[in-house]
Amino acid sequence: MTSKPTTTTKAREDFLAPLDEQAYRKSSTSDMANPRNWSVAKKRLLFAALMSSSLLADGAMTWGATLVVTQAENWGVSINYSATSMNYGILLQGFGGIFAVPFIEAYGRLPIWFWSQVVTMFMVLGATLSTSYPVFTTFRSLQGFFGTVPQVVGLSIIHDMYPPKDWPRMINIWASTFLVGPFLGPAIAGYLLVASQYHWIIPFGVLTALYGLSTILIILFGYETYYHQSDNSNPANRSPLMKRIYAFIGLNNNNTHLDKPSTLVSESSRLLKLIFRLPLLLTGISTMINFCWPIGITATVETFLHAPPYMFDEIQAASMRFAGVIGAVSGYVFGYFFNEWIYKHYQSKNNITQKTGNNDELGRTASENSSVQVADALVSFSSAHGEQQHQVSSPSSSGWRPEYRLHGVWIPVASLAGGLITYGLTLNFQKSWLGLAFGWIMVNLGMVGSTVAITAYTLEKYPSHSTTVSAILNMWRTCGGFSVGYFQASWIARNGVGVVFGVQAAVVVAGVVVFVVPVFVLAGRRWA
């Protein structure tokens, strides 16, 4: 006998209803202004342009990590001081993403994406032509502020352009740029430095050209993906060329149907409120801690590799960066499958079921992917434009809790702490570089693996604010990376690498206890 659905179960069904792919198709199957009805080729070309700019966001910011020794010699400063040229840029990446969110909602995706890329290209050009450390650092800082936009706008573009069943797959592909970029960029720059006979301007000239290429791809293949059925964003009296120009400008083109000033105010207010929501604040601080030490390794490893007993040349030091790539990809793969296991485990334990209909297919697709809750989070994205917000799941009806996602943190944090100890002891006792590589792999596995779990939790917890939540986590991530460059070198000089990396490992473990465990406690009180 089938029991009558409870109110909370009905609310969940209502929430999941927009995920029905057939409902999306019925809404406007013949309207080619709807990005979901665009041709496969058009979507792929736009996505390729997005991937190029997203890869440069982190990859270009750490591009100079393998050039600090040469730059220090040219400018007559210490290597440690030269390495801090990236710090402000890393910090401003987080605040640049926060700053961009209200403008993306008010003016559309394309103009903010395009013009930030143009400005970033000129900032990199300015850094290339700089003749002093202060000027170079200024341009690099501005590069970080404007260059982070693709990491924020990408989620919106994927939501606009693809049906729900494709969200997890496309997000996974897009997110891969965040994994390899920070390590691939310095490796390429190091190879170019050797090929140019140690003229650091050449690698930065190549980086400027890469930004130029990415900008050209946006011009050729970029389109506004915001769509609203009642929105007439393509007036009939405009020629195709003028429509294209107005889309890039974003003004007087009605890229979105929203009132610009009120949207900027409301989105900014919502952003500030979310930053200080206790669950998001606690997990954000944990993310900052987990990113602090790995980014510190990325920024300072060059100074260790060129010093005794390793004495790496530029090619060897650049190649060492692939240890970071291996670790990041390993963490992503772990998070991918472990996140899936968590969902299936609690599904069988609590007999979590989806209702019949097309939502069954979506639930199956989601449960087979580690980004299931990222897709669920994107469901309510449209509520950021004024629709009613719904809770993802009801504890009383399904047995599923968003906090279960945080169980994916424990193993990665153990790997992160163990990797820091391995890395520090290898340096302290001057053992083989293989110890450094293995420790770095463990560190990055833990960093990315823990971030996958925290991101899945926060996006499920606040589904109607997915883009904003992503920007907030990005801010916490970069705050950690910014800070470590200023105190790690002097700390090591004062206490030694063994003590420093041992303390860092202890801080990582303590951070989980202090900032992640309370999230379970707070949630438990609410469930009681």
Coordinates of C-alpha atoms in Angstrom, one line a residue:
M1 CA 0.0 0.0 0.0
T2 CA 1.4 3.4 -1.0
S3 CA 1.5 6.0 1.7
K4 CA 0.4 9.5 1.0
P5 CA 3.4 11.8 0.3
T6 CA 4.2 14.1 3.2
T7 CA 4.4 17.8 2.8
T8 CA 8.2 17.8 2.9
T9 CA 8.3 15.0 0.3
K10 CA 6.0 17.0 -1.9
A11 CA 8.2 20.0 -1.5
R12 CA 11.2 18.0 -2.6
E13 CA 9.3 16.8 -5.7
D14 CA 8.3 20.4 -6.5
F15 CA 12.0 21.3 -6.1
L16 CA 13.2 18.6 -8.4
A17 CA 10.5 19.2 -11.0
P18 CA 12.5 21.9 -12.8
L19 CA 15.1 19.3 -13.4
D20 CA 12.8 17.4 -15.7
E21 CA 14.6 17.6 -19.0
Q22 CA 11.3 17.3 -20.9
A23 CA 9.9 20.3 -19.1
Y24 CA 12.9 22.3 -20.3
R25 CA 12.4 21.2 -23.9
K26 CA 8.7 22.0 -23.8
S27 CA 9.4 25.5 -22.7
S28 CA 10.9 26.7 -25.9
T29 CA 12.0 24.0 -28.3
S30 CA 11.8 26.1 -31.4
D31 CA 13.3 29.3 -30.0
M32 CA 16.9 29.4 -31.2
A33 CA 17.6 32.3 -28.8
N34 CA 17.5 29.7 -26.1
P35 CA 21.1 28.5 -25.6
R36 CA 19.9 24.9 -25.0
N37 CA 18.6 24.9 -28.6
W38 CA 21.9 25.9 -30.1
S39 CA 23.8 23.5 -32.4
V40 CA 26.3 21.2 -30.9
A41 CA 29.1 22.9 -32.8
K42 CA 28.2 26.3 -31.5
K43 CA 28.1 25.0 -27.9
R44 CA 31.4 23.2 -28.2
L45 CA 33.2 26.3 -29.7
L46 CA 31.8 28.5 -26.9
F47 CA 32.8 26.0 -24.3
A48 CA 36.3 25.7 -25.8
A49 CA 36.7 29.5 -25.5
L50 CA 35.6 29.2 -21.8
M51 CA 38.1 26.5 -21.2
S52 CA 40.9 28.6 -22.6
S53 CA 40.2 31.5 -20.4
S54 CA 39.6 29.3 -17.3
L55 CA 42.9 27.5 -17.8
L56 CA 44.7 30.9 -17.8
A57 CA 43.0 32.1 -14.6
D58 CA 45.2 30.1 -12.2
G59 CA 47.8 29.0 -14.7
A60 CA 48.8 32.5 -15.6
M61 CA 48.8 33.7 -12.0
T62 CA 51.4 31.0 -11.1
W63 CA 53.2 31.4 -14.4
G64 CA 56.0 33.4 -12.8
A65 CA 56.8 30.8 -10.1
T66 CA 59.7 29.3 -12.1
L67 CA 61.0 32.7 -13.1
V68 CA 61.6 34.2 -9.6
V69 CA 65.4 33.3 -9.5
T70 CA 66.1 35.1 -12.8
Q71 CA 63.9 38.0 -11.9
A72 CA 65.6 38.4 -8.5
E73 CA 69.0 38.6 -10.3
N74 CA 67.7 41.2 -12.8
W75 CA 66.1 43.4 -10.1
G76 CA 68.8 42.9 -7.5
V77 CA 66.4 41.5 -4.8
S78 CA 66.4 38.3 -2.8
I79 CA 64.8 35.2 -4.2
N80 CA 62.3 35.1 -1.4
Y81 CA 61.3 38.7 -2.0
S82 CA 61.0 38.1 -5.7
A83 CA 58.7 35.2 -5.0
T84 CA 56.2 37.5 -3.3
S85 CA 55.3 39.2 -6.6
M86 CA 52.5 36.7 -7.0
N87 CA 51.0 37.1 -3.5
Y88 CA 48.8 40.1 -4.1
G89 CA 47.5 38.7 -7.4
I90 CA 46.5 35.5 -5.7
L91 CA 44.7 37.4 -3.0
L92 CA 42.9 39.7 -5.5
Q93 CA 41.7 36.6 -7.5
G94 CA 39.3 35.9 -4.6
F95 CA 38.0 39.4 -4.3
G96 CA 37.8 39.8 -8.1
G97 CA 35.4 36.9 -8.2
I98 CA 33.3 38.3 -5.4
F99 CA 33.2 41.7 -7.2
A100 CA 32.2 40.1 -10.5
V101 CA 29.1 38.2 -9.3
P102 CA 26.6 41.1 -9.1
F103 CA 27.7 42.4 -12.5
I104 CA 27.3 39.0 -14.1
E105 CA 23.8 38.8 -12.8
A106 CA 22.9 42.4 -13.8
Y107 CA 24.6 42.7 -17.2
G108 CA 24.9 39.2 -18.4
R109 CA 27.7 36.6 -18.8
L110 CA 29.4 37.7 -22.1
P111 CA 30.3 41.4 -21.4
I112 CA 31.8 40.7 -18.0
W113 CA 33.7 37.7 -19.3
F114 CA 35.0 39.4 -22.4
W115 CA 36.0 42.8 -21.0
S116 CA 37.7 41.2 -18.0
Q117 CA 39.7 39.1 -20.4
V118 CA 40.7 42.1 -22.4
V119 CA 41.8 44.1 -19.3
T120 CA 43.8 41.0 -18.0
M121 CA 45.6 40.8 -21.3
F122 CA 46.8 44.3 -21.0
M123 CA 47.8 43.8 -17.4
V124 CA 50.0 40.8 -18.5
L125 CA 51.4 43.0 -21.2
G126 CA 52.2 45.7 -18.6
A127 CA 54.0 43.1 -16.5
T128 CA 56.0 41.9 -19.5
L129 CA 57.2 45.4 -20.2
S130 CA 58.0 46.3 -16.5
T131 CA 61.5 47.2 -15.6
S132 CA 61.2 47.1 -11.8
Y133 CA 59.8 44.9 -9.1
P134 CA 57.2 47.3 -7.8
V135 CA 55.7 48.0 -11.3
F136 CA 55.8 44.3 -12.2
T137 CA 54.0 43.4 -8.9
T138 CA 51.4 46.1 -9.5
F139 CA 50.5 44.7 -12.9
R140 CA 50.5 41.1 -11.6
S141 CA 48.1 42.1 -8.8
L142 CA 45.7 43.7 -11.3
Q143 CA 46.0 40.6 -13.4
G144 CA 44.8 38.5 -10.5
F145 CA 41.8 40.8 -9.8
F146 CA 40.4 40.8 -13.4
G147 CA 41.7 37.4 -14.5
T148 CA 39.6 35.3 -12.2
V149 CA 36.2 36.0 -13.8
P150 CA 36.1 32.8 -16.0
Q151 CA 36.3 30.8 -12.8
V152 CA 33.0 32.4 -11.7
V153 CA 31.1 32.9 -14.9
G154 CA 31.7 29.4 -16.1
L155 CA 29.1 27.9 -13.8
S156 CA 26.5 30.3 -15.1
I157 CA 27.3 29.5 -18.7
I158 CA 27.1 25.8 -18.2
H159 CA 23.7 26.1 -16.4
D160 CA 22.4 28.3 -19.3
M161 CA 23.6 26.2 -22.2
Y162 CA 23.2 22.6 -21.2
P163 CA 20.3 20.5 -19.9
P164 CA 20.4 19.1 -16.4
K165 CA 21.7 15.7 -17.3
D166 CA 24.8 17.2 -18.8
W167 CA 25.6 19.5 -15.9
P168 CA 27.8 17.1 -13.9
R169 CA 29.8 16.1 -16.9
M170 CA 30.4 19.6 -18.2
I171 CA 31.3 20.9 -14.8
N172 CA 33.8 18.2 -14.4
I173 CA 35.5 19.0 -17.7
W174 CA 35.5 22.7 -16.9
A175 CA 36.8 22.2 -13.4
S176 CA 39.8 20.3 -14.7
T177 CA 41.3 23.6 -15.7
F178 CA 41.6 24.6 -12.0
L179 CA 43.5 21.4 -11.3
V180 CA 46.2 21.5 -14.0
G181 CA 46.5 25.2 -14.5
P182 CA 48.4 26.2 -11.3
F183 CA 51.1 23.6 -12.1
L184 CA 51.1 23.4 -15.9
G185 CA 51.7 27.2 -16.2
P186 CA 54.9 27.3 -14.2
A187 CA 56.2 24.2 -16.0
I188 CA 55.7 25.8 -19.4
A189 CA 57.2 29.1 -18.2
G190 CA 60.3 27.2 -17.0
Y191 CA 60.8 25.5 -20.3
L192 CA 60.4 28.8 -22.2
L193 CA 62.9 30.5 -19.8
V194 CA 65.6 28.0 -20.8
A195 CA 64.7 28.2 -24.5
S196 CA 65.0 32.0 -24.4
Q197 CA 68.4 31.8 -22.6
Y198 CA 67.0 33.1 -19.3
H199 CA 65.2 36.2 -20.5
W200 CA 62.1 36.1 -18.3
I201 CA 60.4 38.6 -20.6
I202 CA 60.0 36.0 -23.3
P203 CA 57.8 33.6 -21.2
F204 CA 55.6 36.6 -20.2
G205 CA 55.4 37.7 -23.9
V206 CA 54.1 34.2 -24.7
L207 CA 51.6 34.5 -21.9
T208 CA 50.4 37.8 -23.3
A209 CA 50.0 36.1 -26.7
L210 CA 48.0 33.3 -25.0
Y211 CA 45.7 35.9 -23.5
G212 CA 45.3 37.4 -26.9
L213 CA 44.4 34.1 -28.4
S214 CA 41.8 33.4 -25.7
T215 CA 40.3 36.9 -26.3
I216 CA 40.0 36.2 -30.0
L217 CA 38.3 32.9 -29.2
I218 CA 35.7 34.8 -27.1
I219 CA 35.2 37.3 -29.9
L220 CA 34.7 34.6 -32.5
F221 CA 32.7 32.0 -30.4
G222 CA 31.4 33.8 -27.3
Y223 CA 27.7 34.5 -27.0
E224 CA 25.4 35.7 -24.3
T225 CA 23.9 32.7 -22.7
Y226 CA 21.4 34.3 -20.4
Y227 CA 17.9 33.5 -21.6
H228 CA 14.4 34.5 -20.5
Q229 CA 11.3 33.7 -22.5
S230 CA 9.7 37.1 -21.9
D231 CA 13.0 38.8 -22.8
N232 CA 13.3 40.4 -26.2
S233 CA 17.1 40.7 -26.2
N234 CA 17.4 40.6 -30.0
P235 CA 15.3 43.5 -31.4
A236 CA 14.3 42.9 -35.0
N237 CA 15.4 46.3 -36.1
R238 CA 19.1 45.6 -35.5
S239 CA 21.4 44.0 -38.0
P240 CA 23.3 40.8 -37.0
L241 CA 26.5 42.8 -36.6
M242 CA 24.9 45.4 -34.3
K243 CA 23.2 42.6 -32.2
R244 CA 26.7 41.1 -31.8
I245 CA 28.3 44.4 -30.8
Y246 CA 25.5 45.3 -28.4
A247 CA 25.9 41.8 -26.8
F248 CA 29.5 42.5 -26.0
I249 CA 28.8 45.9 -24.6
G250 CA 26.0 44.7 -22.4
L251 CA 24.4 48.1 -22.2
N252 CA 21.0 49.0 -23.7
N253 CA 20.9 45.5 -25.1
N254 CA 18.8 43.9 -22.4
N255 CA 21.2 41.0 -22.0
T256 CA 19.2 40.2 -18.9
H257 CA 15.6 41.3 -18.1
L258 CA 16.7 42.6 -14.7
D259 CA 16.9 46.2 -13.6
K260 CA 20.6 46.9 -13.4
P261 CA 20.9 49.2 -10.3
S262 CA 18.5 47.2 -8.1
T263 CA 20.1 43.9 -9.2
L264 CA 23.6 45.1 -8.3
V265 CA 22.3 46.2 -4.9
S266 CA 20.3 43.1 -4.1
E267 CA 23.1 40.7 -5.3
S268 CA 25.7 42.6 -3.3
S269 CA 23.6 42.4 -0.2
R270 CA 22.9 38.7 -0.7
L271 CA 26.6 38.1 -1.2
L272 CA 27.6 39.8 2.1
K273 CA 24.9 37.9 4.0
L274 CA 26.1 34.6 2.6
I275 CA 29.7 35.2 3.5
F276 CA 28.8 35.2 7.2
R277 CA 26.4 32.3 7.2
L278 CA 27.9 30.1 9.9
P279 CA 28.1 26.8 7.9
L280 CA 29.6 28.6 4.9
L281 CA 31.9 30.6 7.1
L282 CA 33.3 27.6 8.9
T283 CA 33.8 25.5 5.8
G284 CA 35.3 28.5 4.1
I285 CA 37.9 29.0 6.8
S286 CA 38.7 25.2 6.6
T287 CA 39.2 25.7 2.8
M288 CA 41.6 28.6 3.5
I289 CA 43.7 26.4 5.8
N290 CA 43.8 23.5 3.4
F291 CA 44.9 25.7 0.5
C292 CA 47.3 27.8 2.5
W293 CA 50.2 25.3 2.7
P294 CA 49.9 23.7 -0.7
I295 CA 50.0 27.1 -2.4
G296 CA 52.9 27.9 -0.2
I297 CA 54.7 24.9 -1.6
T298 CA 53.8 25.9 -5.2
A299 CA 55.2 29.5 -4.7
T300 CA 58.4 28.6 -2.7
V301 CA 59.5 25.2 -4.0
E302 CA 61.7 26.9 -6.6
T303 CA 64.0 28.2 -3.8
F304 CA 64.6 24.7 -2.4
L305 CA 65.1 23.0 -5.8
H306 CA 67.9 25.4 -6.8
A307 CA 69.7 25.1 -3.5
P308 CA 71.9 22.3 -2.2
P309 CA 71.6 19.4 -2.1
Y310 CA 69.3 19.3 -5.1
M311 CA 70.8 22.0 -7.4
F312 CA 68.1 21.5 -10.1
D313 CA 68.5 23.4 -13.3
E314 CA 65.5 25.2 -14.8
I315 CA 64.3 22.2 -16.9
Q316 CA 64.4 19.9 -13.9
A317 CA 62.7 22.4 -11.6
A318 CA 60.0 23.0 -14.2
S319 CA 59.4 19.3 -14.6
M320 CA 59.0 18.9 -10.9
R321 CA 55.7 20.8 -11.2
F322 CA 54.1 17.7 -12.7
A323 CA 54.2 16.1 -9.3
G324 CA 51.7 18.8 -8.4
V325 CA 49.6 17.9 -11.4
I326 CA 49.6 14.2 -10.5
G327 CA 48.6 15.0 -6.9
A328 CA 45.8 17.4 -8.0
V329 CA 44.3 14.9 -10.5
S330 CA 44.6 12.1 -8.0
G331 CA 42.7 14.2 -5.5
Y332 CA 40.0 14.9 -8.0
V333 CA 39.6 11.2 -9.0
F334 CA 39.4 10.3 -5.3
G335 CA 36.8 12.9 -4.6
Y336 CA 34.9 11.9 -7.7
F337 CA 34.5 8.3 -6.7
F338 CA 34.4 8.7 -2.9
N339 CA 31.6 11.3 -3.3
E340 CA 29.6 8.8 -5.3
W341 CA 30.2 6.1 -2.7
I342 CA 29.0 8.4 0.1
Y343 CA 25.7 9.0 -1.8
K344 CA 25.2 5.3 -2.5
H345 CA 26.1 4.3 1.0
Y346 CA 23.5 6.6 2.6
Q347 CA 21.1 5.8 -0.1
S348 CA 21.2 2.1 0.8
K349 CA 21.4 2.8 4.6
N350 CA 18.5 5.2 4.8
N351 CA 16.6 3.8 1.8
I352 CA 16.7 7.2 0.1
T353 CA 14.6 7.0 -3.1
Q354 CA 13.6 9.3 -5.8
K355 CA 10.0 9.5 -7.0
T356 CA 8.9 8.1 -10.3
G357 CA 9.0 9.9 -13.6
N358 CA 11.8 11.5 -15.5
N359 CA 13.3 12.5 -12.1
D360 CA 14.3 8.9 -11.7
E361 CA 16.6 9.1 -14.7
L362 CA 18.1 12.3 -13.4
G363 CA 18.7 10.8 -9.9
R364 CA 20.4 7.9 -11.5
T365 CA 22.6 10.1 -13.6
A366 CA 23.5 12.3 -10.6
S367 CA 24.3 9.4 -8.3
E368 CA 26.7 8.0 -10.9
N369 CA 28.7 11.2 -10.8
S370 CA 30.7 12.8 -8.0
S371 CA 29.3 16.2 -8.9
V372 CA 25.7 15.1 -8.3
Q373 CA 25.1 17.8 -5.8
V374 CA 26.7 20.4 -8.0
A375 CA 24.0 19.6 -10.5
D376 CA 21.4 19.7 -7.8
A377 CA 22.7 23.0 -6.7
L378 CA 22.3 24.5 -10.1
V379 CA 18.7 23.6 -10.2
S380 CA 17.6 26.7 -8.2
F381 CA 20.1 29.0 -9.9
S382 CA 17.2 30.8 -11.5
S383 CA 15.9 31.7 -8.0
A384 CA 18.8 34.1 -7.8
H385 CA 16.6 36.2 -10.2
G386 CA 13.8 36.4 -7.8
E387 CA 12.1 33.0 -7.7
Q388 CA 11.3 31.3 -4.4
Q389 CA 14.1 29.3 -2.8
H390 CA 13.6 25.7 -1.8
Q391 CA 15.6 23.5 0.5
V392 CA 17.5 20.7 -1.3
S393 CA 16.3 17.9 0.9
S394 CA 14.2 17.5 3.9
P395 CA 15.8 15.5 6.7
S396 CA 12.5 14.2 7.9
S397 CA 11.5 12.9 4.5
S398 CA 14.6 11.4 2.8
G399 CA 17.2 10.8 5.5
W400 CA 19.8 12.5 3.4
R401 CA 21.7 15.4 4.9
P402 CA 24.0 17.8 3.0
E403 CA 26.5 17.4 5.9
Y404 CA 27.1 13.8 4.8
R405 CA 29.2 15.2 2.0
L406 CA 31.7 16.4 4.5
H407 CA 32.7 12.8 5.3
G408 CA 34.7 13.1 2.2
V409 CA 37.1 15.4 4.1
W410 CA 38.7 13.0 6.5
I411 CA 40.9 10.9 4.2
P412 CA 42.1 13.8 2.1
V413 CA 43.1 15.8 5.3
A414 CA 45.1 12.8 6.5
S415 CA 46.9 12.7 3.1
L416 CA 47.5 16.5 3.3
A417 CA 49.0 16.3 6.8
G418 CA 51.0 13.2 5.9
G419 CA 52.3 14.9 2.7
L420 CA 53.4 18.0 4.6
I421 CA 55.3 15.9 7.1
T422 CA 56.9 13.9 4.3
Y423 CA 57.9 17.1 2.4
G424 CA 59.3 18.7 5.5
L425 CA 61.3 15.7 6.7
T426 CA 62.8 15.2 3.2
L427 CA 64.0 18.8 3.2
N428 CA 65.2 18.7 6.8
F429 CA 67.3 15.6 6.3
Q430 CA 68.2 16.5 2.7
K431 CA 66.9 13.2 1.3
S432 CA 66.2 12.4 -2.4
W433 CA 64.0 14.7 -4.5
L434 CA 61.6 11.7 -4.8
G435 CA 60.6 12.4 -1.2
L436 CA 59.7 16.0 -2.2
A437 CA 57.7 14.7 -5.2
F438 CA 55.8 12.1 -3.2
G439 CA 55.1 14.6 -0.4
W440 CA 53.8 17.1 -2.9
I441 CA 51.6 14.5 -4.5
M442 CA 50.1 13.7 -1.1
V443 CA 49.6 17.4 -0.3
N444 CA 47.8 18.2 -3.5
L445 CA 45.7 15.0 -3.3
G446 CA 44.5 16.2 0.1
M447 CA 43.9 19.7 -1.0
V448 CA 41.8 18.9 -4.0
G449 CA 40.0 15.9 -2.4
S450 CA 38.9 18.0 0.6
T451 CA 37.8 20.8 -1.6
V452 CA 35.6 18.5 -3.7
A453 CA 33.8 17.4 -0.5
I454 CA 33.4 21.0 0.9
T455 CA 32.3 22.3 -2.5
A456 CA 29.6 19.6 -2.8
Y457 CA 28.3 20.3 0.7
T458 CA 28.1 24.1 0.3
L459 CA 26.5 24.0 -3.2
E460 CA 23.9 21.5 -1.9
K461 CA 23.4 23.6 1.3
Y462 CA 22.8 26.8 -0.7
P463 CA 21.5 25.6 -4.1
S464 CA 19.9 28.9 -5.2
H465 CA 23.2 30.8 -4.8
S466 CA 25.6 28.4 -6.6
T467 CA 27.6 31.1 -8.4
T468 CA 27.9 33.2 -5.3
V469 CA 28.9 30.3 -3.1
S470 CA 31.6 29.3 -5.7
A471 CA 33.0 32.9 -5.6
I472 CA 33.0 32.9 -1.8
L473 CA 35.0 29.6 -1.6
N474 CA 37.3 31.0 -4.3
M475 CA 37.9 34.0 -2.0
W476 CA 38.8 31.8 1.0
R477 CA 41.1 29.7 -1.2
T478 CA 43.1 32.6 -2.4
C479 CA 43.3 34.3 1.0
G480 CA 45.2 31.3 2.3
G481 CA 47.5 31.3 -0.7
F482 CA 48.2 35.0 -0.3
S483 CA 49.2 34.9 3.3
V484 CA 51.7 32.1 3.3
G485 CA 54.2 33.7 1.0
Y486 CA 54.9 36.5 3.5
F487 CA 55.8 34.4 6.6
Q488 CA 56.9 31.0 5.5
A489 CA 60.4 31.9 4.4
S490 CA 61.3 33.8 7.6
W491 CA 59.5 31.0 9.6
I492 CA 61.7 28.4 8.0
A493 CA 64.9 30.5 8.6
R494 CA 64.0 30.8 12.3
N495 CA 62.8 27.3 13.1
G496 CA 63.8 25.0 10.3
V497 CA 61.8 23.1 7.7
G498 CA 61.2 20.1 9.8
V499 CA 59.4 22.1 12.5
V500 CA 57.6 24.4 10.1
F501 CA 56.0 21.6 8.0
G502 CA 55.2 19.6 11.1
V503 CA 53.3 22.5 12.6
Q504 CA 51.5 23.1 9.3
A505 CA 50.4 19.4 9.4
A506 CA 49.1 19.9 12.9
V507 CA 47.2 23.1 11.9
V508 CA 45.5 21.2 9.1
V509 CA 44.2 18.5 11.4
A510 CA 43.2 21.1 14.0
G511 CA 41.4 23.1 11.4
V512 CA 39.2 20.2 10.5
V513 CA 38.4 19.6 14.2
V514 CA 37.7 23.3 14.9
F515 CA 35.8 24.2 11.7
V516 CA 34.3 21.1 10.1
V517 CA 33.2 19.1 13.1
P518 CA 31.0 22.0 14.4
V519 CA 29.1 21.9 11.2
F520 CA 27.9 18.4 12.1
V521 CA 27.1 19.6 15.6
L522 CA 25.0 22.6 14.4
A523 CA 23.2 20.4 11.9
G524 CA 22.5 17.8 14.5
R525 CA 20.8 20.3 16.8
R526 CA 18.6 21.3 13.9
W527 CA 17.7 17.7 13.1
A528 CA 16.8 16.9 16.7

